[in-house]
Coordinates of C-alpha atoms in Angstrom, one line a residue:
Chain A
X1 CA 0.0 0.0 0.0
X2 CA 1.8 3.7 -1.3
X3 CA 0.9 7.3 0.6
X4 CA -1.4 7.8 -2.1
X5 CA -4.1 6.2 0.3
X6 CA -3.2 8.7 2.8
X7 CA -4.9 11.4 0.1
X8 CA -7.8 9.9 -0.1
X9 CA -11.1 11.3 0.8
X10 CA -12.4 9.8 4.4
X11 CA -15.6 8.5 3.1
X12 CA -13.6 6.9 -0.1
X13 CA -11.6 5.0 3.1
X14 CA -14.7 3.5 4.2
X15 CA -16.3 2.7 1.0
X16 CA -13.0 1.3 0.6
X17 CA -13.2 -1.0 3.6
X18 CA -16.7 -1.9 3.1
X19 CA -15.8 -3.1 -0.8
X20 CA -12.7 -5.1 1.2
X21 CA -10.4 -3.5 -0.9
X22 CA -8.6 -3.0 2.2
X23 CA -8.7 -3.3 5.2
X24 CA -9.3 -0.9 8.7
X25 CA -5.4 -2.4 9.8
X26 CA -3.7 -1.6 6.3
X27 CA -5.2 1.9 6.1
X28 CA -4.4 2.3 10.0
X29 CA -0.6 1.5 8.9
X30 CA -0.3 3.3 6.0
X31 CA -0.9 6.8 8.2
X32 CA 1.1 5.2 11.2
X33 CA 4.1 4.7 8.6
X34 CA 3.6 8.4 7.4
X35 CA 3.6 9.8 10.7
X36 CA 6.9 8.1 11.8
X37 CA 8.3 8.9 8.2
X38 CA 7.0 12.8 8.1
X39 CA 5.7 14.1 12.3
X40 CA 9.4 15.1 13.4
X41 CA 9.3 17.6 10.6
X42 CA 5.6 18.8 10.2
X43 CA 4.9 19.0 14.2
X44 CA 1.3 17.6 13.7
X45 CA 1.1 15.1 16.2
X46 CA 2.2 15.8 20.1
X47 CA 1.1 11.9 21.0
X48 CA 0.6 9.1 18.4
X49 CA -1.2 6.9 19.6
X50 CA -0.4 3.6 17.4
X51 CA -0.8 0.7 19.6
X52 CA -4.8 2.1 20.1
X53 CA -5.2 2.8 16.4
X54 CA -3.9 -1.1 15.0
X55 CA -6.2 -2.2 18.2
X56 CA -9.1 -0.2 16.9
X57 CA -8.7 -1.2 13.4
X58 CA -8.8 -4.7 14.2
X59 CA -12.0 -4.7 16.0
X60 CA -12.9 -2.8 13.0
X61 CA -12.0 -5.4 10.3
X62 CA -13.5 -7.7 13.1
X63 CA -17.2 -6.7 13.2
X64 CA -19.4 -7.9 10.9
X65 CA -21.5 -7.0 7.8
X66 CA -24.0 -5.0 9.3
X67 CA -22.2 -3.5 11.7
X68 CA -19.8 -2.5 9.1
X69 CA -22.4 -1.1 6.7
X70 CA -23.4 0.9 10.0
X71 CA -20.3 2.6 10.4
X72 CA -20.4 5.4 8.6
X73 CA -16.3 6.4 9.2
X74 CA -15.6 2.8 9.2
X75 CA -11.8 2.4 9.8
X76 CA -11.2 6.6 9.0
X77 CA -7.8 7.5 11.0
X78 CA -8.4 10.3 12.5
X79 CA -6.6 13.3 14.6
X80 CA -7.7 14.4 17.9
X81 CA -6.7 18.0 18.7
X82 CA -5.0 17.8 21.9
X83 CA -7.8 20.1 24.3
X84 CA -10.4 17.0 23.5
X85 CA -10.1 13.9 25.9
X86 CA -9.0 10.4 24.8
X87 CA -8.7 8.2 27.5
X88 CA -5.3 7.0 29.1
X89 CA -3.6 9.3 26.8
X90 CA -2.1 12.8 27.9
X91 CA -4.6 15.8 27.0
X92 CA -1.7 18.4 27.1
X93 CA -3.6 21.3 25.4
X94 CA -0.4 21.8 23.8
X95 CA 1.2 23.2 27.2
X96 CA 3.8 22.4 29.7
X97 CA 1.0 22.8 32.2
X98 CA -1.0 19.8 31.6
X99 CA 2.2 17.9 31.1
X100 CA 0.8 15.3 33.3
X101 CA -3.2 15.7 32.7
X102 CA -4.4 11.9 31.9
X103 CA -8.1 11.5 31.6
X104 CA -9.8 8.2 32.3
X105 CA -12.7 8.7 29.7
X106 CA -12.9 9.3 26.1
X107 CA -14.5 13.5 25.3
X108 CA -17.7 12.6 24.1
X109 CA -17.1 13.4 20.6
X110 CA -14.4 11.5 20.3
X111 CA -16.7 8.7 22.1
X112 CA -19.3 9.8 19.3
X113 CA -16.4 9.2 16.8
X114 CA -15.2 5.9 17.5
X115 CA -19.0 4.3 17.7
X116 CA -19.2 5.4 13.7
X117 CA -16.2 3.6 13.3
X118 CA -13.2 6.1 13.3
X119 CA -10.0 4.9 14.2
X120 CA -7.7 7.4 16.9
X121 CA -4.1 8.1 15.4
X122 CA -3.3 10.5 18.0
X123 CA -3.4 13.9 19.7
X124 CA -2.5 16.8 17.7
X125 CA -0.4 19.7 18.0
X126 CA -1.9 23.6 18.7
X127 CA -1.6 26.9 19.8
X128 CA -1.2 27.1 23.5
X129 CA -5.0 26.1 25.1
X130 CA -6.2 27.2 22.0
X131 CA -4.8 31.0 22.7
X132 CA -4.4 32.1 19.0
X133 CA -4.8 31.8 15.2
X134 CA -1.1 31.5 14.3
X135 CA -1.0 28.1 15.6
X136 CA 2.3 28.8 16.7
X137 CA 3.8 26.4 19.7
X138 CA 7.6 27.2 20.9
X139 CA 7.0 23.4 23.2
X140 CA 5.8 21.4 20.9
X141 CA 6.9 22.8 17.9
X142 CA 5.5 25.3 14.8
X143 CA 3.1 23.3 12.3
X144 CA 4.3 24.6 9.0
X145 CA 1.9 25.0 6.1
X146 CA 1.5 22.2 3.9
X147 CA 1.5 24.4 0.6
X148 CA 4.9 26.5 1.5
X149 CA 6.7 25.4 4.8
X150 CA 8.1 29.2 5.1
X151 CA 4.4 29.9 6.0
X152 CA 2.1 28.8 9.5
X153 CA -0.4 26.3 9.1
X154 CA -2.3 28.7 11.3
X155 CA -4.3 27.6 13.9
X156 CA -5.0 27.5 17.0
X157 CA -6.0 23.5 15.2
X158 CA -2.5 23.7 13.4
X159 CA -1.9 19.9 14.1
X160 CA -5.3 18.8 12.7
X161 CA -5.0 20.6 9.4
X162 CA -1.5 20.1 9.1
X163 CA -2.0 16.4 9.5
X164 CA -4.7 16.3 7.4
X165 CA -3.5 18.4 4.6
X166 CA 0.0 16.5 4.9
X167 CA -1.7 12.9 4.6
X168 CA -0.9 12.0 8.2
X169 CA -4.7 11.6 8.7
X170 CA -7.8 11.2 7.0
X171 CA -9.6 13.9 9.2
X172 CA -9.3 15.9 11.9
X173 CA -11.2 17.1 15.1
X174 CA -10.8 20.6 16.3
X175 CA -12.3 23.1 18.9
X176 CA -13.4 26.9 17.1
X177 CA -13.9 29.7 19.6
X178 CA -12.7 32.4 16.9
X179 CA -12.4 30.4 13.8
X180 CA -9.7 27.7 15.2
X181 CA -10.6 25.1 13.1
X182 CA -12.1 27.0 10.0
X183 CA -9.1 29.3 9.7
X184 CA -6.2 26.1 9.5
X185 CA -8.6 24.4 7.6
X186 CA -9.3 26.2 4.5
X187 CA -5.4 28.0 4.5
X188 CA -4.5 24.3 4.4
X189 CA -6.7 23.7 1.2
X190 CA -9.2 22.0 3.3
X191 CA -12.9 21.7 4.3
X192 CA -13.7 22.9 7.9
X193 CA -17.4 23.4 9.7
X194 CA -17.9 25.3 13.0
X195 CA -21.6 23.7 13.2
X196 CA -24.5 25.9 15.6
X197 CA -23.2 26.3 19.1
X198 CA -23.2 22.9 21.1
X199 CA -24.3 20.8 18.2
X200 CA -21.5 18.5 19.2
X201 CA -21.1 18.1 22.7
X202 CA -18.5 19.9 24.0
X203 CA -17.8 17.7 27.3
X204 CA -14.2 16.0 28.2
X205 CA -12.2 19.3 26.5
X206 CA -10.2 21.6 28.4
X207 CA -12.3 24.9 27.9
X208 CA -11.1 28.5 26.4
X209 CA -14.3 30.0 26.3
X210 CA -17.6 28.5 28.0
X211 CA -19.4 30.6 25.9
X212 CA -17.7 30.9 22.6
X213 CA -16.2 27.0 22.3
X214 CA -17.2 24.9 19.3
X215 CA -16.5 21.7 18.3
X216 CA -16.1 21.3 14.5
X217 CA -14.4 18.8 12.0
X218 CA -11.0 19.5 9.6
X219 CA -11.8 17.3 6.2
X220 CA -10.6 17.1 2.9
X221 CA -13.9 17.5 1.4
X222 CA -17.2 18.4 1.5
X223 CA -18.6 14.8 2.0
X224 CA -16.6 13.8 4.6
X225 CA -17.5 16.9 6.6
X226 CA -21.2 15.6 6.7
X227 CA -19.9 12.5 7.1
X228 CA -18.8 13.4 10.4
X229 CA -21.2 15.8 11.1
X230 CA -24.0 13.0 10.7
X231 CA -22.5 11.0 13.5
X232 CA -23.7 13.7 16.0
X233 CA -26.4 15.6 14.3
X234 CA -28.8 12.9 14.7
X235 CA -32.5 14.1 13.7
X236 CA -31.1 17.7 14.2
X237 CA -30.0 18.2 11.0
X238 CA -30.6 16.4 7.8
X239 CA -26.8 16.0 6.2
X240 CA -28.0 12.9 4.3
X241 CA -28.0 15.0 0.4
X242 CA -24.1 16.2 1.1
X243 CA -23.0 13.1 2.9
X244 CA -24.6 11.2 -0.3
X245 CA -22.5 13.7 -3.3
X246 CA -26.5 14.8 -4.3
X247 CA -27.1 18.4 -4.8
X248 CA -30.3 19.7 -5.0
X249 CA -31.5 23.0 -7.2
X250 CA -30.5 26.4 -5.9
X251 CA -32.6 28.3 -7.9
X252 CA -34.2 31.0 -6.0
X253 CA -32.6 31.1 -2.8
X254 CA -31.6 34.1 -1.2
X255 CA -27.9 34.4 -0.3
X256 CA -26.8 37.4 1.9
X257 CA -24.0 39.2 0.9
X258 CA -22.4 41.6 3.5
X259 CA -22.3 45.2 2.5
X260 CA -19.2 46.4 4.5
X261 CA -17.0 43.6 2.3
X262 CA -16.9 46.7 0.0
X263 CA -14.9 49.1 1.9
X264 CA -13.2 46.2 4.0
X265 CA -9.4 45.5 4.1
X266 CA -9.0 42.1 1.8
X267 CA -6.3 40.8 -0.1
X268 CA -7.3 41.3 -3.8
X269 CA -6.3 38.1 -4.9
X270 CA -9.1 36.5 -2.1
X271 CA -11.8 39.5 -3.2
X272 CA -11.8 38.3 -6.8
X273 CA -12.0 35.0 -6.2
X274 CA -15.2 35.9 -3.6
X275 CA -16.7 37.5 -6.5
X276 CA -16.0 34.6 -9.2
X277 CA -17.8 32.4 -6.4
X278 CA -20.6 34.8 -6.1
X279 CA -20.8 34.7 -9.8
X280 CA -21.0 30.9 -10.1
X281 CA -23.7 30.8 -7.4
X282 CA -25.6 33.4 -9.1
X283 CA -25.5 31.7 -12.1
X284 CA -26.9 28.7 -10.8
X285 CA -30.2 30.5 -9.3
X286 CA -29.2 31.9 -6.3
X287 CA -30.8 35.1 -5.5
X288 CA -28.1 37.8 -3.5
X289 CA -29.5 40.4 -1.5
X290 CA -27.1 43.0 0.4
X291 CA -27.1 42.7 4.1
X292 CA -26.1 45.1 7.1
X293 CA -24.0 42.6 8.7
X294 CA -23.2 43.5 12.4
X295 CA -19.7 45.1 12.9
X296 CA -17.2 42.5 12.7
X297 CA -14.4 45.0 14.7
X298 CA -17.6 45.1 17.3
X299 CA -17.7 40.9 17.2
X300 CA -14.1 41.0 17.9
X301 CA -14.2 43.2 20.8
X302 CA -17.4 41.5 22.1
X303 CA -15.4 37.6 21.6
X304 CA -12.3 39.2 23.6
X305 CA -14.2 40.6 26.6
X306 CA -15.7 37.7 26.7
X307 CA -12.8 35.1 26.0
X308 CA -10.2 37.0 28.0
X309 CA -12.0 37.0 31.7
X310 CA -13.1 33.1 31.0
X311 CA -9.9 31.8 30.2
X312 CA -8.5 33.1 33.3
X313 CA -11.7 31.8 35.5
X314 CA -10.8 28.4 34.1
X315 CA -6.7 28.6 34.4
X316 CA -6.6 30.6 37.8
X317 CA -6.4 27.2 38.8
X318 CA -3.0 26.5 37.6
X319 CA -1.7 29.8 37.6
X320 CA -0.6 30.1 41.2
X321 CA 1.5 26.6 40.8
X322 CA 2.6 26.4 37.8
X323 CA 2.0 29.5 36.2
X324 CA 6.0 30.0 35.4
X325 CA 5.1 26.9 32.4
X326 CA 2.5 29.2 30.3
X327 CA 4.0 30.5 27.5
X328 CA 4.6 34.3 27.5
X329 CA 1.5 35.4 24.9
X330 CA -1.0 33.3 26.8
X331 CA -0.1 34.8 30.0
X332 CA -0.6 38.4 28.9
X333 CA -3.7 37.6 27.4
X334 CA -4.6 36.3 30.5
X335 CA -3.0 39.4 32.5
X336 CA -5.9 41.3 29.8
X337 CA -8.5 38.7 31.3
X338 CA -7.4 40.3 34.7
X339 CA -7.6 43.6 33.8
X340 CA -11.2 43.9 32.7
X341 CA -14.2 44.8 34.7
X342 CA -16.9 42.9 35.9
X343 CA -19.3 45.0 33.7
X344 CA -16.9 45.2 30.7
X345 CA -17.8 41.5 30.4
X346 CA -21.3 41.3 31.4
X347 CA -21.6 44.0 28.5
X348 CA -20.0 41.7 26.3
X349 CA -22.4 39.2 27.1
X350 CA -25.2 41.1 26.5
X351 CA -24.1 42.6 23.0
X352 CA -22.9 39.1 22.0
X353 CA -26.9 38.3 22.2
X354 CA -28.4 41.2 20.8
X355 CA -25.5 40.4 18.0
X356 CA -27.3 36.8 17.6
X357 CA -30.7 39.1 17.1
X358 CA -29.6 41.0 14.5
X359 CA -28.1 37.9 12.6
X360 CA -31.4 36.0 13.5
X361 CA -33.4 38.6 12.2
X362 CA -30.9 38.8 8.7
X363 CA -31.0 35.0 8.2
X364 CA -35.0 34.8 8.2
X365 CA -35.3 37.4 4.9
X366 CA -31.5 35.2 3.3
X367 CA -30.8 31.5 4.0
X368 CA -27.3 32.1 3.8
X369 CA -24.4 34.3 3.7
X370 CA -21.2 34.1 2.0
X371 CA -18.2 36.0 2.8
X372 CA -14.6 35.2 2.2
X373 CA -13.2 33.2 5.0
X374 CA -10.1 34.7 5.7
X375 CA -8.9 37.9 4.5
X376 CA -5.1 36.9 3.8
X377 CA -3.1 33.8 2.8
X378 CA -1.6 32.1 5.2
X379 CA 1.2 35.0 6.8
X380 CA 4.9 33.8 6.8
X381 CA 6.2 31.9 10.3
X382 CA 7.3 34.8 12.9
X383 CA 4.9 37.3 11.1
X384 CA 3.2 39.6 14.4
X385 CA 1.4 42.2 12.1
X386 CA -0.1 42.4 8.8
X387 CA 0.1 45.8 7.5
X388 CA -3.4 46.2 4.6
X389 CA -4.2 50.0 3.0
X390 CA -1.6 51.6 5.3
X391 CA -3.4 49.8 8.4
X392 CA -1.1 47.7 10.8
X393 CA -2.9 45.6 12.7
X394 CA -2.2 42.2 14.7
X395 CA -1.9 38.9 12.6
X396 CA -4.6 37.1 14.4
X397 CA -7.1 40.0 14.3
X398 CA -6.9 40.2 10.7
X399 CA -6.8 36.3 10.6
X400 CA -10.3 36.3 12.4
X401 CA -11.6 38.8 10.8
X402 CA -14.6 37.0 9.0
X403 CA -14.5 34.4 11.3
X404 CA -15.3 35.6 15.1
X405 CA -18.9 37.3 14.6
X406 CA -19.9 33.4 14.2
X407 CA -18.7 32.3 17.1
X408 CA -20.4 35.0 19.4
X409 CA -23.9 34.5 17.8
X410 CA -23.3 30.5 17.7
X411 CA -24.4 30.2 13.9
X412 CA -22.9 27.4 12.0
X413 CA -20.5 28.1 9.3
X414 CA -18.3 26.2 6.8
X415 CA -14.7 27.0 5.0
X416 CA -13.4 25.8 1.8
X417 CA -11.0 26.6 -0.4
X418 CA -11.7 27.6 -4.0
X419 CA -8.4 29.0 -5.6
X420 CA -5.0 30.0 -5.0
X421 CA -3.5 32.9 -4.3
X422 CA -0.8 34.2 -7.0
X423 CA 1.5 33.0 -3.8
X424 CA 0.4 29.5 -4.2
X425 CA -1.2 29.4 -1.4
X426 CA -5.2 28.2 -0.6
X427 CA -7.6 30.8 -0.5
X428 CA -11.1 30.4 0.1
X429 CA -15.3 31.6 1.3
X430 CA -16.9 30.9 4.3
X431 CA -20.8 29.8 4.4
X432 CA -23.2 30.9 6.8
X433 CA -26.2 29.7 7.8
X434 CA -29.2 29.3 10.3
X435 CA -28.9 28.0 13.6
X436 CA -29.1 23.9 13.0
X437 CA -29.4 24.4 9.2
X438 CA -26.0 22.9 8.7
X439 CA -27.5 20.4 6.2
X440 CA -28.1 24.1 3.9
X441 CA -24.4 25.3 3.7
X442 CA -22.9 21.6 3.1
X443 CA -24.9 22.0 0.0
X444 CA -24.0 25.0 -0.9
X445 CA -20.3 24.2 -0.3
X446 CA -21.1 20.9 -2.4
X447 CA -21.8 22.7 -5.2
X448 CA -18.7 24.6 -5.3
X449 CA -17.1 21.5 -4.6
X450 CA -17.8 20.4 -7.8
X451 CA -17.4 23.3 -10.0
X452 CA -13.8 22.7 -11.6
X453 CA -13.0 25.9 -11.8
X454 CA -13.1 26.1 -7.9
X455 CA -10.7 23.2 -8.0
X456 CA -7.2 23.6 -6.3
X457 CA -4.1 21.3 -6.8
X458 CA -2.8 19.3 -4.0
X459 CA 0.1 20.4 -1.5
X460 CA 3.7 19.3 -3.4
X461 CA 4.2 15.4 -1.8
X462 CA 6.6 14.8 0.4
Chain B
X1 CA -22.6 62.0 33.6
X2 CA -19.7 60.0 32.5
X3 CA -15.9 60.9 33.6
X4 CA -13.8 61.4 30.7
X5 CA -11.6 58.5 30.7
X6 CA -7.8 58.8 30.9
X7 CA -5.2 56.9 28.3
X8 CA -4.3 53.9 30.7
X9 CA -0.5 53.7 31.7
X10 CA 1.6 51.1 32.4
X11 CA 1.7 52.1 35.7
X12 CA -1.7 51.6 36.4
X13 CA -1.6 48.0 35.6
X14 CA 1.1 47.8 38.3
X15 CA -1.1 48.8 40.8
X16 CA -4.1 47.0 39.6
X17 CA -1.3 44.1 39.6
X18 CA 0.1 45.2 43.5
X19 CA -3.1 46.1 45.2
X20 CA -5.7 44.6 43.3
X21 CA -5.0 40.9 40.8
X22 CA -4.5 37.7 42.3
X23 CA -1.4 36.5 39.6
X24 CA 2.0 38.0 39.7
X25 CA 2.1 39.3 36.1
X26 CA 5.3 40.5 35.2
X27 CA 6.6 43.6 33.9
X28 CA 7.5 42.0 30.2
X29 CA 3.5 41.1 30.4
X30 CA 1.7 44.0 31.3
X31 CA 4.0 46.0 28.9
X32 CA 2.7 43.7 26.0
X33 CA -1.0 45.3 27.0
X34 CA 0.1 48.7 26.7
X35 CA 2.5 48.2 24.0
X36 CA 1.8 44.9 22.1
X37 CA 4.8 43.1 19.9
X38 CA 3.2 39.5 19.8
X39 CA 1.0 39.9 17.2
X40 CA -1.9 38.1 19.4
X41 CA -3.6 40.5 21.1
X42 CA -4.9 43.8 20.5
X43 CA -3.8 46.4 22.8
X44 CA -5.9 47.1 26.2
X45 CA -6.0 50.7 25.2
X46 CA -7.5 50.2 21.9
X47 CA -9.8 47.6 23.7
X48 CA -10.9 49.7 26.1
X49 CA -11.9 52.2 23.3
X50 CA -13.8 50.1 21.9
X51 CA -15.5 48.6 24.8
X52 CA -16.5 52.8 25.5
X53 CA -17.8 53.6 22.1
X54 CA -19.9 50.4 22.7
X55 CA -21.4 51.8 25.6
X56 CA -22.8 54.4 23.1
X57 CA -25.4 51.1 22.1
X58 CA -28.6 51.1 23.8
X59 CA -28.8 47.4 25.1
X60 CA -32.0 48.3 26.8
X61 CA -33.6 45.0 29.2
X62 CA -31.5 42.8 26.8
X63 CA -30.4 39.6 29.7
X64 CA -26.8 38.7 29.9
X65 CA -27.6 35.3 29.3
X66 CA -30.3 34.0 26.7
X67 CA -30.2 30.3 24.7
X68 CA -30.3 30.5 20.9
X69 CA -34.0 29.3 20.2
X70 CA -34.2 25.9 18.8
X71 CA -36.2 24.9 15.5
X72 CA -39.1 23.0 16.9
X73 CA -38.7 19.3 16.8
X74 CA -34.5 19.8 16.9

């Protein structure tokens, strides 16, 4: 068996295995061999987790017919990122602080995970406990981007997309409180979802946020996303059309598009490409109408009172015995967290809801909205600023630019790429939808999936 | 009335830090509020500025804490 299996899609693996054209141990070997061959370099993985993956994929290969035609991620090797519990194995949140933090239970999700018939390669590599978008991790190591390895795979889920981009697993899990998993993900070339607030259970992970944490899914397409999404959604959502490849008509739905994207600060390369996308989807049907979106600069101040204050409440804990093991960024966040008042973040609380309103109130006139999901490439390692029209602003402010609003009003949304940059670097939108109408944007994304103009190349092998 | 608010200075956060926080920040951290080189965070100043003009919003009775409304049957 070559790395080309470690390329495949994660629902091609499982139709794979169901066929018997191999088995849940070969595919489980084939990424184990690639991870020995490839994680020293790429950082992906802070814990493989080998022995558990070959014993999973046995009791795979093991089941039988029906339980195998059951399982819809039957023998998919998967990445954990490491906030989420697996049991017996470390859950270091990427820190020196949880260096010893051994959980006796699986995170629900992953629980969730493994009962459709994923197979556990390991705990990956991330920002600090989540802290930022560069993914950046002096410990553990710096996940480099799979398309240029001068350039940050981003984060805070850097290890999930850069295993997954790098073939070092199938798919990934990753936690979203600003655009975590969406931002990696579609910088990476990849499919990510942030699905409606507590869709997926967010028990057994080491928190940021309380308020803003989402669980959401790193894959390398569209069907796998719903693939994965399926195994929690339940009756909640109806992912059946993506998960199957159908597409149904767009004609005549209403798509928002955000007014201020006129007179905001995006790389031209990523604006043209929103409007070729726009185009396409316009051509298919779909009806745009112009929407007030709230004040993403407001989003972003809401999400950091907010964040700030919580992510002290939860590490107070540590921080008077071991707070000399924090890295230095996380702690002056936190130091911010301090410095805020109680009613600065009861404020913040309060606009983040009469945010969700006013995106309520937009999404019941559109069914959608598209805007581009981030408004840069992915910036060069070491890169602290990003300077746009004579503006010089922080790298992960401008990384979350699009992405944060979501997270305070809890709506799901959904990356992909759909060009490249004259950099050669992944560039891509981000769909929007209705609270628990995830089943509407995986079409939409479907759709652009399968438009080969919207096609990008795969990162060089190596 | 509101008092007119004051740019925040470094020394400020020292006393806030001395007399007032429970962790011992260090100097190197509370200078990357005022003055931020990380790239991470935006800089308390400009974030209290922001959480002021948002005090400009009339929030009226709306409750700190509300749960997004489910579809019915979800």
């Amino acid at each position: 068996m070559t790395d080309e299996i470690c390329f495949a899609a994660a629902t091609a693996l499982a139709a794979g295995i169901r066929k018997g054209e191999f088995s849940c141990a070969e595919v489980a070997s084939a990424f184990l061999r690639r991870i020995e061959s490839r994680n020293a370099a790429l950082h992906a993985f802070i814990t493989v987790t080998g022995d558990r993956a070959l014993q999973e994929a046995k009791a795979r290969d093991a089941a039988n017919t029906e339980q195998k035609a059951a399982a819809m991620l039957l023998g998919v090797p998967i990445a954990i990122k490491d906030l989420i519990d697996v049991a017996g194995v470390p859950t270091t949140g990427g820190s020196r602080v949880l260096h010893d933090n051994v959980p006796e239970a699986d995170a629900p999700v992953v629980a969730g995970l493994a009962g459709a018939g994923a197979v556990m390669l390991g705990k990956a590599n991330l920002h600090e406990f989540a802290y930022g978008a560069t993914g950046e991790n002096p410990y553990f190591g710096t996940c480099v981007n799979a398309y240029d390895s001068l350039r940050l795979a981003c984060g805070s889920s850097s290890g999930s997309a850069a295993a997954v981009s790098s073939g070092l697993a199938a798919a990934a899990l990753g936690t979203d409180t600003g655009g975590s998993v969406r931002i990696p993900a579609v910088l990476n070339g990849l499919v990510g979802i942030k699905p409606t607030y507590d869709l997926v259970p967010a028990g057994g992970i080491v928190p940021f946020s309380w308020l803003l944490d989402h669980l959401g899914f790193i894959t390398r397409t569209v069907s796998d996303c719903a693939a994965m999404l399926a195994t929690f959604a339940g009756p909640r959502f109806d992912a059946a059309p993506a998960a199957t490849g159908v597409t149904r008509p767009l004609d005549r739905t209403r798509i928002g598009i955000p007014t201020r994207l006129a007179s905001d600060r995006i790389d031209p390369s990523i604006r043209a490409l929103f409007e070729r996308v726009l185009s396409f989807l316009v051509s298919l049907g779909m009806e745009p109408v112009e929407i007030e979106l709230p004040d993403l600069a407001t989003a972003r101040t809401v999400s950091l009172a907010i964040q700030m204050p919580e992510a002290l409440s939860f590490h107070s804990r540590y921080l008077a015995t071991r707070g000399h093991l924090y890295g230095a960024d996380l702690r002056a966040g936190l130091a911010l967290g301090q410095s805020l008042l109680a009613e600065h973040y009861l404020r913040a609380k309060r606009l983040a809801i009469m945010l969700r309103r006013d995106l309520e109130r937009i999404l019941r006139d559109v069914q959608t909205i598209l805007t581009p999901a981030a408004p840069i490439p992915a910036p060069e390692i070491g890169a602290t600023h990003v300077t746009m029209d004579t503006e010089r602003e922080p790298v992960g402010n401008v990384l979350t630019r699009h992405t944060s609003l979501f997270n305070v009003t809890g709506h799901p949304a959904l990356v992909l790429p759909c060009g490249m940059h004259p950099l050669g670097l992944p560039i891509g939108v981000q769909i929007v939808g209705r609270h628990f109408d995830e089943g509407r944007i995986l079409e939409l994304a479907q759709w652009l999936e399968q438009e080969p103009a919207f096609t990008i190349p795969p990162p060089p092998l190596t | 009335m509101e008092t007119e608010v004051k740019r925040l200075e470094k020394a400020t956060l020292l006393q806030m830090r001395d007399q007032l926080a429970s962790f011992d920040w260090t100097d190197e951290e509370l200078n990357e509020l005022v003055e931020p080189q990380r790239g991470i965070i935006t800089a308390f100043q400009t974030l209290l500025d922001d959480l002021n003009a948002l005090r400009q919003v009339d929030l009226g009775a709306v409750p700190p804490n509300e749960a997004p409304a489910r579809p019915a049957g979800k």
